[in-house]
mmCIF file of C-alpha atoms in Angstrom:
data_model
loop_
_atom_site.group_PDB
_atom_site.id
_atom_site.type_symbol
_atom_site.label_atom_id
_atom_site.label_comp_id
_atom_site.label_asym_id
_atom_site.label_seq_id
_atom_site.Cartn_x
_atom_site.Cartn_y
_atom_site.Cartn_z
ATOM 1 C CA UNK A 251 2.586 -12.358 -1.905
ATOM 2 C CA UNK A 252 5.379 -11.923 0.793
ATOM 3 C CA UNK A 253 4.886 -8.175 1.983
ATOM 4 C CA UNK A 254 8.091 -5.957 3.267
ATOM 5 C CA UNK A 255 7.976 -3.408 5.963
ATOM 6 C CA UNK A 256 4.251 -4.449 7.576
ATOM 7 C CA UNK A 257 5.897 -2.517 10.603
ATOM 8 C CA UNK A 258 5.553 0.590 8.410
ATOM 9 C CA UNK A 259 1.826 -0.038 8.800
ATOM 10 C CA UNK A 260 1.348 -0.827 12.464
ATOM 11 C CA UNK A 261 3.415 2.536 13.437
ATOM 12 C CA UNK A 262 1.530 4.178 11.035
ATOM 13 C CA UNK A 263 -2.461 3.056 12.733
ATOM 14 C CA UNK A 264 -0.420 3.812 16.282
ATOM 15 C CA UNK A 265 0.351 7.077 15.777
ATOM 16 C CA UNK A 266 -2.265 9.042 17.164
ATOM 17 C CA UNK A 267 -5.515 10.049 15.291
ATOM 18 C CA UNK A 268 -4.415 7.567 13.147
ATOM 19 C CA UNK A 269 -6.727 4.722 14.498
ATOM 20 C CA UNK A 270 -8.947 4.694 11.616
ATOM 21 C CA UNK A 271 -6.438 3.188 9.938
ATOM 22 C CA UNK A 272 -6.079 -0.176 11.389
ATOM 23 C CA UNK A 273 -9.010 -1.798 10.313
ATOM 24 C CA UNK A 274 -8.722 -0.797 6.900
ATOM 25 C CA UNK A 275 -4.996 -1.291 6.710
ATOM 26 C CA UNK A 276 -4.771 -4.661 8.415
ATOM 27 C CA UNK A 277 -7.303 -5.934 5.855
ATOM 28 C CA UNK A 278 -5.222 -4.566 3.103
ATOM 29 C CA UNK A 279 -2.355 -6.331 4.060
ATOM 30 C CA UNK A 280 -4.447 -9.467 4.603
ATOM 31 C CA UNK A 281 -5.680 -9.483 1.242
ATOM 32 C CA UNK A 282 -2.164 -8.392 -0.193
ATOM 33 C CA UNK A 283 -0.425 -11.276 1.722
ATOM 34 C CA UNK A 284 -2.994 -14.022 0.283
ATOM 35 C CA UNK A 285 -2.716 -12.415 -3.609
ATOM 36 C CA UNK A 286 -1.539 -14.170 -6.214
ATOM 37 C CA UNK A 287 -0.875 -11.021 -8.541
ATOM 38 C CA UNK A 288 1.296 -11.408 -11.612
ATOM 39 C CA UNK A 289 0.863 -8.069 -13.439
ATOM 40 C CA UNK A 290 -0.665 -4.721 -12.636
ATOM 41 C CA UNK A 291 -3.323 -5.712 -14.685
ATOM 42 C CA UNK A 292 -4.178 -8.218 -11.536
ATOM 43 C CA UNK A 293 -3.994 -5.658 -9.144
ATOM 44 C CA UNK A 294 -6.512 -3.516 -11.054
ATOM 45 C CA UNK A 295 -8.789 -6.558 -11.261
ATOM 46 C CA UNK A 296 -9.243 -6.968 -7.484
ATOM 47 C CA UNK A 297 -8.880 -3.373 -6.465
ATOM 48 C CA UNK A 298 -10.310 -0.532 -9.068
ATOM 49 C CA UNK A 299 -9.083 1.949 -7.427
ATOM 50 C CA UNK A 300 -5.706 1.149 -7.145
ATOM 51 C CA UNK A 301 -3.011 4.001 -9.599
ATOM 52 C CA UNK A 302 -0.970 1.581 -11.237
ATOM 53 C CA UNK A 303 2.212 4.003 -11.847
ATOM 54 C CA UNK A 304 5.532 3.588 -12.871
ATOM 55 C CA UNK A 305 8.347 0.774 -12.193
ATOM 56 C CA UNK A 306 5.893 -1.060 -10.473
ATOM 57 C CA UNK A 307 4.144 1.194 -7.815
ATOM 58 C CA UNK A 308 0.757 1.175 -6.856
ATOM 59 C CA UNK A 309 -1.040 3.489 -4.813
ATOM 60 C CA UNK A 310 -3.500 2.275 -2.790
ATOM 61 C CA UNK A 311 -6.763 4.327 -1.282
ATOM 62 C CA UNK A 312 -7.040 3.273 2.179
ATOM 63 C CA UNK A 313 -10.190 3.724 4.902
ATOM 64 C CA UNK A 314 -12.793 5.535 2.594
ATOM 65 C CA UNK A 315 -9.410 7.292 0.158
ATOM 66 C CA UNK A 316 -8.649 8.846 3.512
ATOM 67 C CA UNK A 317 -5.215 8.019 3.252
ATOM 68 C CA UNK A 318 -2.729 6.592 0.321
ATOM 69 C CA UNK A 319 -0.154 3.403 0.228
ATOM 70 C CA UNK A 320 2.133 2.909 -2.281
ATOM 71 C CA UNK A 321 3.948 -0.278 -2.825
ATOM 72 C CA UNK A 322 6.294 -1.479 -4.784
ATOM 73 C CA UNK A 323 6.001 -4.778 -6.480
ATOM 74 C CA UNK A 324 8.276 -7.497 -7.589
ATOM 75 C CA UNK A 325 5.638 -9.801 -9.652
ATOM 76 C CA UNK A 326 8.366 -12.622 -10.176
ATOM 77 C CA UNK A 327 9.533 -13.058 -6.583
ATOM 78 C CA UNK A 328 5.895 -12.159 -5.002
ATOM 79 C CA UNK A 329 6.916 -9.395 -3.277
ATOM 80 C CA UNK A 330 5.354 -6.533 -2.037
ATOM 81 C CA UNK A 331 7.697 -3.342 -0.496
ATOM 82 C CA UNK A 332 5.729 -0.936 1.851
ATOM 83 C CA UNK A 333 7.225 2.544 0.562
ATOM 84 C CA UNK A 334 4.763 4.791 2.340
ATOM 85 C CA UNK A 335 1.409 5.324 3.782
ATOM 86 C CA UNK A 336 0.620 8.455 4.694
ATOM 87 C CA UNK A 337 -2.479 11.377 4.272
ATOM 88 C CA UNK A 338 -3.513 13.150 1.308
ATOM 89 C CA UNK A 339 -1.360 16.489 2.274
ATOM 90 C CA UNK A 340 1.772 14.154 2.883
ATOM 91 C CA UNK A 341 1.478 11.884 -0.119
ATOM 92 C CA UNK A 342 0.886 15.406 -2.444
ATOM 93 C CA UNK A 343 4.645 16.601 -0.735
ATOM 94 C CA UNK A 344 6.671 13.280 -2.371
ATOM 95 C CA UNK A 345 7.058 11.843 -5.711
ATOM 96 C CA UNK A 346 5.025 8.358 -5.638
ATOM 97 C CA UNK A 347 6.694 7.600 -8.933
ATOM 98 C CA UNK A 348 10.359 7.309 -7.158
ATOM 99 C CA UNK A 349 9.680 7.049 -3.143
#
């Protein structure tokens, strides 16, 4: 998969008290960038947890469900979009559905 936006993720981990977040993010996107997903259903298959939502979002539980990720995914060009990564209080202030 060709992921969008990894910047999003690296200013995220370098915010501060945000640190816990590297490790867990970087081997996100490692995993993402080496998937060879075609459907949600593939997603589901190597991460449970994952929300499969609407128009192809996915929420993510990152570093222990500390913090969410949503994506957006474009299963016929391989694409993945970084739409946002953020806490459990900031993810329950947007709408994951059209972010």
């Amino acid at each position: 998969m060709h992921l969008i936006k990894r910047k999003t993720l690296i200013e995220f981990y370098e915010r501060p008290g945000r640190q816990d977040a590297k490790g867990p993010l970087e081997a996100w996107y490692y995993e993402a960038s080496r998937a060879q997903w075609a459907s949600p259903a593939d997603v589901k298959e190597q991460y449970r947890s994952a929300s499969i939502l609407k128009d192809n979002r996915v929420v993510f539980n990152i570093a222990g469900n500390k913090y969410r990720l949503i994506v957006r995914i474009n299963y016929g060009s391989k694409t993945v979009f970084v739409r946002f990564i953020g806490t459990h209080q900031e993810y329950d202030k947007i709408n994951a559905e059209v972010i």
